[in-house]
Structure formats: structure tokens, C-alpha cells
mmCIF file of C-alpha atoms in Angstrom:
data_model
loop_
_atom_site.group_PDB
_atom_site.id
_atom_site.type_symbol
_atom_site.label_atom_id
_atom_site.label_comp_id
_atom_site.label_asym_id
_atom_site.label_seq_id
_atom_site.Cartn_x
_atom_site.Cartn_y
_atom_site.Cartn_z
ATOM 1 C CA UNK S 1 0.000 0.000 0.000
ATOM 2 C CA UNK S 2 3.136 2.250 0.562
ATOM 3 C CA UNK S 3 6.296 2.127 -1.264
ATOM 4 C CA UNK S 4 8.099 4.430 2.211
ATOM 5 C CA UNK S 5 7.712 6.705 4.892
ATOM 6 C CA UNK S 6 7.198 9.701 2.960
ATOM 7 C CA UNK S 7 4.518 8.034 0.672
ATOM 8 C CA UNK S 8 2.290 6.657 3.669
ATOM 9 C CA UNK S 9 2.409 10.271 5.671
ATOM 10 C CA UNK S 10 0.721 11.612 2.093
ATOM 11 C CA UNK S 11 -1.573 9.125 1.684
ATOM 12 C CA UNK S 12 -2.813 9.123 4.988
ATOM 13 C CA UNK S 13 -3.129 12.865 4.804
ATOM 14 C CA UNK S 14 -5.133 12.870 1.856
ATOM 15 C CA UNK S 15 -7.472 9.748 2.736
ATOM 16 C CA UNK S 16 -7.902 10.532 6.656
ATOM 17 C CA UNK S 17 -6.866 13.606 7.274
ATOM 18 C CA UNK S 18 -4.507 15.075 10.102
ATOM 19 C CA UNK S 19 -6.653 12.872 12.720
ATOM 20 C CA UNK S 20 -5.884 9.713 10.473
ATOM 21 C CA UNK S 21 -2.171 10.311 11.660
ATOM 22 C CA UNK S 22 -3.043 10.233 14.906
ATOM 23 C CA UNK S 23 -5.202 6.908 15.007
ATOM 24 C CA UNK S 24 -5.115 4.231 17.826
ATOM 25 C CA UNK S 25 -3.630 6.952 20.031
ATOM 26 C CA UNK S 26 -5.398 6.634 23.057
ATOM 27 C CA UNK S 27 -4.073 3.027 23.796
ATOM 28 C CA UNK S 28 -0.441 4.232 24.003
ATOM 29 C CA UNK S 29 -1.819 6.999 26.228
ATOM 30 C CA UNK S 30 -3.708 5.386 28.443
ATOM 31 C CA UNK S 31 -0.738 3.489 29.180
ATOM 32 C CA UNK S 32 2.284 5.316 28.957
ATOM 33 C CA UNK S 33 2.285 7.009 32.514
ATOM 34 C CA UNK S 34 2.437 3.663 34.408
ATOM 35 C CA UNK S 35 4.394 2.013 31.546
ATOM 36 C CA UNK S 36 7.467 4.282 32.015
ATOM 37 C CA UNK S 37 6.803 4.374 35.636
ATOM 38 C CA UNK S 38 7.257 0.643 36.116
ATOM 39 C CA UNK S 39 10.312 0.580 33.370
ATOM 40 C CA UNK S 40 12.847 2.973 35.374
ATOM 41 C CA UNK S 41 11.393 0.909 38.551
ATOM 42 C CA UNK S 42 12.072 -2.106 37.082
ATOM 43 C CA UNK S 43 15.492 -0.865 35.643
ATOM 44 C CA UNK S 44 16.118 0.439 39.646
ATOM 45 C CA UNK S 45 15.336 -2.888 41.005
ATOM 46 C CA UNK S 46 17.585 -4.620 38.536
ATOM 47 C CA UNK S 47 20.551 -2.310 39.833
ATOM 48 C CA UNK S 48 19.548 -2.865 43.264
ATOM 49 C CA UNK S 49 19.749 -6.216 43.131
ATOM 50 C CA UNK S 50 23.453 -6.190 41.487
ATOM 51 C CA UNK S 51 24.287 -3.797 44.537
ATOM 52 C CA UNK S 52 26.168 -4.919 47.450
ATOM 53 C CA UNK S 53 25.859 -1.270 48.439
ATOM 54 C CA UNK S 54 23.923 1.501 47.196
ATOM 55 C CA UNK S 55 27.384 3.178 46.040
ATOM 56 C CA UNK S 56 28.395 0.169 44.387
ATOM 57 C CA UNK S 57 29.838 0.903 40.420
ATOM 58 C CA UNK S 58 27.893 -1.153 38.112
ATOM 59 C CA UNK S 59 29.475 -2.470 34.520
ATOM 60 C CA UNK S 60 27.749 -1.985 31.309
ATOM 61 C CA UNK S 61 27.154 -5.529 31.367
ATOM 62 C CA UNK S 62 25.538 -5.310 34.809
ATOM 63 C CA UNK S 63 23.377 -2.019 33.543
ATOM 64 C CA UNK S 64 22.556 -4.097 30.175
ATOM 65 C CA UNK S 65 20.725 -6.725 32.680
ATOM 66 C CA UNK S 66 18.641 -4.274 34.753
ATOM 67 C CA UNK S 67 17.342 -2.835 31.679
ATOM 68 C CA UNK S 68 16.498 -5.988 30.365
ATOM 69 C CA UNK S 69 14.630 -6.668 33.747
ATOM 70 C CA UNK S 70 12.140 -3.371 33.272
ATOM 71 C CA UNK S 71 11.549 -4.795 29.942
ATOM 72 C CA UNK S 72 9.990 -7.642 31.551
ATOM 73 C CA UNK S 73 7.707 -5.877 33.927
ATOM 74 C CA UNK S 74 6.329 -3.020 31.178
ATOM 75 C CA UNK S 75 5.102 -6.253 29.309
ATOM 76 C CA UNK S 76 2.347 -6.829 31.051
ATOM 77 C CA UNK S 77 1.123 -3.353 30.196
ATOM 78 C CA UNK S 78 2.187 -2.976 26.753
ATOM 79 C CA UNK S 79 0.600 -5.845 25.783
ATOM 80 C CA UNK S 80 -2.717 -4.605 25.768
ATOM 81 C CA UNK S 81 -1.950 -1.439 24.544
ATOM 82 C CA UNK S 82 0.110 -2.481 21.472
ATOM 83 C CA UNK S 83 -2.163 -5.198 20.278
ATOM 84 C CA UNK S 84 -4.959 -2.318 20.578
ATOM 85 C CA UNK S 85 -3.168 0.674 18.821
ATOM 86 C CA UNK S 86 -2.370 -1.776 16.173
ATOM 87 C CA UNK S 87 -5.602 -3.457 15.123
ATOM 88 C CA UNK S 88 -7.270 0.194 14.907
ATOM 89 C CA UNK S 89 -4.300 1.557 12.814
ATOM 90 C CA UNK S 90 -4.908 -1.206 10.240
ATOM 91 C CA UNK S 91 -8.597 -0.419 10.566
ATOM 92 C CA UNK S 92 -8.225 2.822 9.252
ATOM 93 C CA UNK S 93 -6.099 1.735 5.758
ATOM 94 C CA UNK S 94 -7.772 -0.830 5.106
ATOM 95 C CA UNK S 95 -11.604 1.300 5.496
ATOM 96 C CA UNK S 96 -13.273 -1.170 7.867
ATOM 97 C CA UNK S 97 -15.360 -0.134 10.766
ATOM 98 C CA UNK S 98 -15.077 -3.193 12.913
ATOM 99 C CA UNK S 99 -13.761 -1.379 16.347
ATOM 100 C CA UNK S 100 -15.217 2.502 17.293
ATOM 101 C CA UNK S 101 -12.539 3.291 19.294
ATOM 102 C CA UNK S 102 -9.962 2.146 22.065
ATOM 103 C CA UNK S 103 -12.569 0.806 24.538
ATOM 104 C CA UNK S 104 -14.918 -0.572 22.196
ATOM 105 C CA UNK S 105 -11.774 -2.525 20.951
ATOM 106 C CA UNK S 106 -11.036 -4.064 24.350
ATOM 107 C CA UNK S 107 -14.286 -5.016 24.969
ATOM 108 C CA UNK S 108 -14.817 -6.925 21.544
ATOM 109 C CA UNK S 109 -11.598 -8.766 21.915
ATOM 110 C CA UNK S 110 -12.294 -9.765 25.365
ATOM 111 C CA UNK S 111 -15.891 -11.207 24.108
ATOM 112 C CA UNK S 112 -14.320 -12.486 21.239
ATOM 113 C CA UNK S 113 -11.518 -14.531 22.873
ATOM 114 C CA UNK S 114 -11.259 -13.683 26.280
ATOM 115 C CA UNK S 115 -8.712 -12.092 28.030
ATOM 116 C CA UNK S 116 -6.052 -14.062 25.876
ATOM 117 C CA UNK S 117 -7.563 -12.590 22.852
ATOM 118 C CA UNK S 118 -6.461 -8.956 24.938
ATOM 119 C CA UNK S 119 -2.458 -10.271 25.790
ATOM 120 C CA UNK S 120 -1.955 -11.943 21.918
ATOM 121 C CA UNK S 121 1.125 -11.293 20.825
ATOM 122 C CA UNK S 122 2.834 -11.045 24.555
ATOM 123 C CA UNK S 123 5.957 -13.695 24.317
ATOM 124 C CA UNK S 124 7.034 -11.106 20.879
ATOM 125 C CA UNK S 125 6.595 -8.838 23.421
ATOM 126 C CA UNK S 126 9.163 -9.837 25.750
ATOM 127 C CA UNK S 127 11.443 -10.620 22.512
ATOM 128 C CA UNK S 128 11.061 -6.962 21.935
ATOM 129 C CA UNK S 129 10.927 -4.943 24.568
ATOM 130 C CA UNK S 130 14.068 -7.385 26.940
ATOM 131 C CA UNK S 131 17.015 -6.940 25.369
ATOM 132 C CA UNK S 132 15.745 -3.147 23.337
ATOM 133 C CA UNK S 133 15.411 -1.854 27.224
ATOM 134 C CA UNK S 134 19.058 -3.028 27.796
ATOM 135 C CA UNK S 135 20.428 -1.418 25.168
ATOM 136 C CA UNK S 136 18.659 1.346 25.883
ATOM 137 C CA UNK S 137 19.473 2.127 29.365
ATOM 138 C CA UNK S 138 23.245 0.471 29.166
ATOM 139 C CA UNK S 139 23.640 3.121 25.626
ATOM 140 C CA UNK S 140 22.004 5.753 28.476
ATOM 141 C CA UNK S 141 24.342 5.627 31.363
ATOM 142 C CA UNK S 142 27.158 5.070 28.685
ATOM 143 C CA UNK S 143 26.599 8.489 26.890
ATOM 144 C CA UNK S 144 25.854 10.356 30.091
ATOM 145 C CA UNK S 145 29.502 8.985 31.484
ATOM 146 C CA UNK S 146 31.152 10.071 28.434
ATOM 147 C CA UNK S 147 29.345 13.359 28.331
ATOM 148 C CA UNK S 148 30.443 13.973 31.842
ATOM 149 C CA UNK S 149 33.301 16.337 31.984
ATOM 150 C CA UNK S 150 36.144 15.526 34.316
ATOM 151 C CA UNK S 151 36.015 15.906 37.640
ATOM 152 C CA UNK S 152 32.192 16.662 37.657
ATOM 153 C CA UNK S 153 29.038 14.493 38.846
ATOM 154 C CA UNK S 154 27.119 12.497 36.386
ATOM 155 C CA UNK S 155 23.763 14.126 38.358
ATOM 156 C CA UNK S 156 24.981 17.742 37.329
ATOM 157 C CA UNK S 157 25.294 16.898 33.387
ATOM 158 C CA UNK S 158 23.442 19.790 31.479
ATOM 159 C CA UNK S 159 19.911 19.666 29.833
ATOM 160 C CA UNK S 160 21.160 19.663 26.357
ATOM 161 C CA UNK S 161 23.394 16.831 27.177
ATOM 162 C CA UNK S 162 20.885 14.978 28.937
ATOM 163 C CA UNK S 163 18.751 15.254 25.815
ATOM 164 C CA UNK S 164 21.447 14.063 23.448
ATOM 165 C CA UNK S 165 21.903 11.271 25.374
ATOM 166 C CA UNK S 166 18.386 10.159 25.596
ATOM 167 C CA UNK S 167 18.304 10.400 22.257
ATOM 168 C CA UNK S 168 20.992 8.332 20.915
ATOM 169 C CA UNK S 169 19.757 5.610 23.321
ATOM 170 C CA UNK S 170 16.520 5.962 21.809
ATOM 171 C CA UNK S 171 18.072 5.276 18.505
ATOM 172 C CA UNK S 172 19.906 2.315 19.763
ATOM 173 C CA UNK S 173 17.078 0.772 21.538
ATOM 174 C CA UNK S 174 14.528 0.523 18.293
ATOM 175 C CA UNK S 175 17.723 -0.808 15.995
ATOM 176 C CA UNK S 176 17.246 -3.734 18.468
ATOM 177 C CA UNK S 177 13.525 -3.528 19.038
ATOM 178 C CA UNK S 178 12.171 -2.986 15.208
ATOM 179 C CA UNK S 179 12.789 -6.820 14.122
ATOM 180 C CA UNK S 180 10.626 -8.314 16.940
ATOM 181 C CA UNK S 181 7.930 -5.126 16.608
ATOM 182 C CA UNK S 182 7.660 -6.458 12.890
ATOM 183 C CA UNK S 183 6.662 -9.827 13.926
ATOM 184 C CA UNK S 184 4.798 -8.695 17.118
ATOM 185 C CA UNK S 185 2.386 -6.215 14.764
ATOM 186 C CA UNK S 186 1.872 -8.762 12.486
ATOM 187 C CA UNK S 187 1.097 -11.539 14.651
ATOM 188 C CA UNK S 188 -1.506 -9.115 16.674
ATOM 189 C CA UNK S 189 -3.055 -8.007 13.752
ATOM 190 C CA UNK S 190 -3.280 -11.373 12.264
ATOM 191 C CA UNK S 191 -6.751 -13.221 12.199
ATOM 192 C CA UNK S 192 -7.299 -15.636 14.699
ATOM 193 C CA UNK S 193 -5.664 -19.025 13.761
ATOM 194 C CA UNK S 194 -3.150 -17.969 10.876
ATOM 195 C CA UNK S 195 0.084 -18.493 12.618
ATOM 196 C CA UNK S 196 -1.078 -21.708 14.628
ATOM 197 C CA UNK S 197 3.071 -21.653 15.941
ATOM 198 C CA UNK S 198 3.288 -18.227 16.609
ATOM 199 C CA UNK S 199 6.286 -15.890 15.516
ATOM 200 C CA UNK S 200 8.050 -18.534 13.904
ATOM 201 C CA UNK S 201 5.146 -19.170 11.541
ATOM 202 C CA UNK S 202 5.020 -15.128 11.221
ATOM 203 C CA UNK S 203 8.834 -14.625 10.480
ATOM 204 C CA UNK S 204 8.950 -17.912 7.432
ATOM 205 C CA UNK S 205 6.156 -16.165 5.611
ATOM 206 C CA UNK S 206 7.617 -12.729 5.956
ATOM 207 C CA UNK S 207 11.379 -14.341 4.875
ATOM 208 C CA UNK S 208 9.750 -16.060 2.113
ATOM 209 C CA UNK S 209 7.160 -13.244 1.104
ATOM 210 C CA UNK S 210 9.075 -10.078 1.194
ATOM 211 C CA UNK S 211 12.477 -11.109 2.307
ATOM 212 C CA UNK S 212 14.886 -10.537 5.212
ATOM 213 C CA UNK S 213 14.879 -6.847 5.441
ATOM 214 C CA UNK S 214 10.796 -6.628 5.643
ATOM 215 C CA UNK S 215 11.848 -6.937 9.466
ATOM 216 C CA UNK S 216 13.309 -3.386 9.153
ATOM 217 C CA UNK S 217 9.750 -2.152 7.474
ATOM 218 C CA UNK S 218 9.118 1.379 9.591
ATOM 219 C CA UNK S 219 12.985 1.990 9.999
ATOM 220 C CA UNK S 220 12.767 5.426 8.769
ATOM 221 C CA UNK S 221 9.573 6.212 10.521
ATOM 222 C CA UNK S 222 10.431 4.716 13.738
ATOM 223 C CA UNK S 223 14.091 5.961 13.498
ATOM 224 C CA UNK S 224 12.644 10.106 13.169
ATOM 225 C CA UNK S 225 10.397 8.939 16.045
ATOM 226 C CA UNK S 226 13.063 7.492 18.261
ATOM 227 C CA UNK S 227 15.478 10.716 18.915
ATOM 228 C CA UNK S 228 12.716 13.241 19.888
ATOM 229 C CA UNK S 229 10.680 11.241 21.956
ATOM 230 C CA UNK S 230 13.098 9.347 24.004
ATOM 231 C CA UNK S 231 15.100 12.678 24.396
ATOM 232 C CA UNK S 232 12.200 14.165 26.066
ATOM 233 C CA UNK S 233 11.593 10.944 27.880
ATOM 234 C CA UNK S 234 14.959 11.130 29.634
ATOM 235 C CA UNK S 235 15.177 14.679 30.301
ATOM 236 C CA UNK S 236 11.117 14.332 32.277
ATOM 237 C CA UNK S 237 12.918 11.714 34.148
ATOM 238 C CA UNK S 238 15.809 13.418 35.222
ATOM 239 C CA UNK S 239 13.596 17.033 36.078
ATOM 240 C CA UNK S 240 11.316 14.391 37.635
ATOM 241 C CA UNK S 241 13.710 12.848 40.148
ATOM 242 C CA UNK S 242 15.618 15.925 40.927
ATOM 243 C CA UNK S 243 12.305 17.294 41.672
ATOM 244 C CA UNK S 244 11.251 14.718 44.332
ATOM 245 C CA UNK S 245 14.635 14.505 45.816
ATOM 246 C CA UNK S 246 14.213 18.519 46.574
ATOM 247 C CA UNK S 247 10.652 17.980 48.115
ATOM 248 C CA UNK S 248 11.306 14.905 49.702
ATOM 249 C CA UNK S 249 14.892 14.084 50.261
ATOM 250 C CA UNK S 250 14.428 11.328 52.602
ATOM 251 C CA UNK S 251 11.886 9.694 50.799
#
């Protein structure tokens, strides 16, 4: 339906209008305040648990794991969301009407096949979102070290830096995560009972239909996504915890 990035912004312009760009967005919404809540608690627990003391170093190695932990506790609310946002963006290019909106989505799914019909598509998941939120914090604390100047704390590393940073690791987490999204999207959009073994059935026909780099389909969309978003998402974090530790130091 779209030979590239460029070509499916136009199209979707012309058939749906600025809104059309902005379809399946309340899913993500609804779920991105606890989503990124529980991944920088999960990626705290994961250092914690490395720690012999709260001053303890950890190696990149060590960092790469706690990400990888976070990843597996936003799962359980991605899930929903993902499969959600993605069955109404197909919705709207292909011109059915099945679901009215995010809600009305949930609730057909769940009559339709329960709450497994809801969490389809939660083991590509894991396969996405695991080792993509290890490189993405380890390429995090990484850049922030090296932005660092000597002699000065990590904590008192400028906004613009801070930015950078969250940016880059942005990058580097999607160059992991776009393969598995492929597979996740079309496995969740699928209709129930085509890939009877899961993402191995989903990654043979896409080899066999369209190749091996169909798994990088999105790059350039997801790519001009990646720097702004997880830029911002870095820098609310760090305003966010220097914020608390102001009003409640001892919390």
C-alpha cells in the first residue's frame, strides 16, 4: 500500500486527514504514565539487586541486565496497549469499521476470545521490549559517562546533554527492538488461527514473502520517532527525580 515513509504520511493525509495520523492513540496513552513508571522501577530494582551497596559501580554488562529486567515488567502493560493501537491503525487503511474506538476494541476482543484474545502477541513482546530496554538504558548511562566532563558528577550533566543522550539511546534501543515489533504487529493483527506456531510461523512467511529486510519495514519512521521522543523521555525523568529529591529528600 506504501512504497516508504514519505509516501504513507501523504496518503494518509489525503485519505484521513490530520486525525488519520493520529489513530489508535489513546491506547499508548492510556498506558504510557504507568508504563514508564514501572520501566525505570524495574530498571532500579535490577541495579539494586546487582548492589552490594547503594554506592556500588555497576558495569555496562551489569546495567545491560537491569534494563532488560524493566523490559519484563512493562510487558504486562504494553501488551494490551500495542495489540490495541495496532488493530485500529490497520482499521483505518484498510476502510473497515469493525472497532469505534480504544474501549470498544477491548471489549470486543475480550468477548471475542477472552482475556487471551487482549495479551496476543505477549511472548514477541518480551522478545522486543528485553534486550531493546538493555540497550537502551546500558547506551544511556554510557553516553551520560562520556558526556560527563572531568572531575564533575554524572547528576549535574546539562539539559542539552541529557537530551542528546536520551536520544541516541533511543536510537539504539529501536535498531534492536524494530525486528521483533515487525513480527509482534503482524502476529496481533493477524486473524485468529493464521500463525497456529506463533512468531516462527510469522517470520517464514515474511522471509519467504518479502524477504529478510521486511523486518526493518518502519525503519525510517520509527528511526525520526526514536530521537525526539526518548530525548524528552529522559530529560522528564531526570527534572522528575531531581524534583522529588528537593521535596522529599528522605523519601
Amino acid at each position: 500500500m506504501y512504497t516508504g515513509t514519505i509516501d504513507c504520511f501523504r496518503k494518509t493525509l489525503v485519505r484521513e486527514g490530520i486525525t488519520g495520523l493520529y489513530r489508535g492513540m489513546a491506547a499508548p496513552i492510556i498506558g504510557v504514565t504507568p508504563m514508564f513508571a514501572v520501566c525505570f522501577f524495574g530498571f532500579g530494582l535490577g541495579k539494586k539487586l546487582q548492589q552490594k551497596s547503594p554506592e556500588d559501580i555497576l558495569s555496562y554488562p551489569q546495567i545491560f541486565a537491569a534494563g532488560m529486567l524493566s523490559g519484563v515488567f512493562t510487558t504486562g502493560i504494553m501488551t494490551p496497549g500495542e495489540r490495541i493501537k495496532c488493530l485500529l491503525q490497520i482499521q483505518a487503511s484498510s476502510g473497515e469499521s469493525k472497532y469505534n474506538g480504544t474501549l470498544d476494541c477491548a471489549k470486543k476482543l475480550y468477548q471475542e476470545s477472552g482475556i487471551r484474545g487482549i495479551y496476543k502477541g505477549t511472548v514477541l513482546t518480551l522478545m522486543r521490549d528485553v534486550p531493546a530496554s538493555g540497550m537502551y538504558f546500558m547506551t544511556y548511562e554510557w553516553l551520560k559517562n562520556i558526556f560527563t566532563p572531568e572531575g564533575k558528577s554524572v547528576s549535574d550533566l546539562s539539559a542539552p546533554r541529557i537530551l542528546v543522550a536520551g536520544g541516541i539511546a533511543g536510537i539504539f534501543n529501536w535498531a534492536v527492538a524494530i525486528p521483533p515489533d515487525v513480527l509482534k504487529s503482524r502476529f496481533q493483527t493477524a486473524p485468529p488461527g493464521k500463525y497456529p506456531n506463533g512468531f516462527r510461523d510469522v517470520l517464514r512467511e515474511l522471509i519467504q514473502k518479502e524477504g529478510i529486510t521486511s523486518l526493518y519495514k518502519g525503519f525510517n519512521a520509527v528511526m525520526i520517532r526514536a530521537f525526539p521522543a526518548n530525548a524528552a523521555c529522559f530529560l522528564g525523568f531526570e527534572v522528575a527525580m531531581k524534583f522529588l529529591n528537593w521535596l522529599a529528600p528522605n523519601l
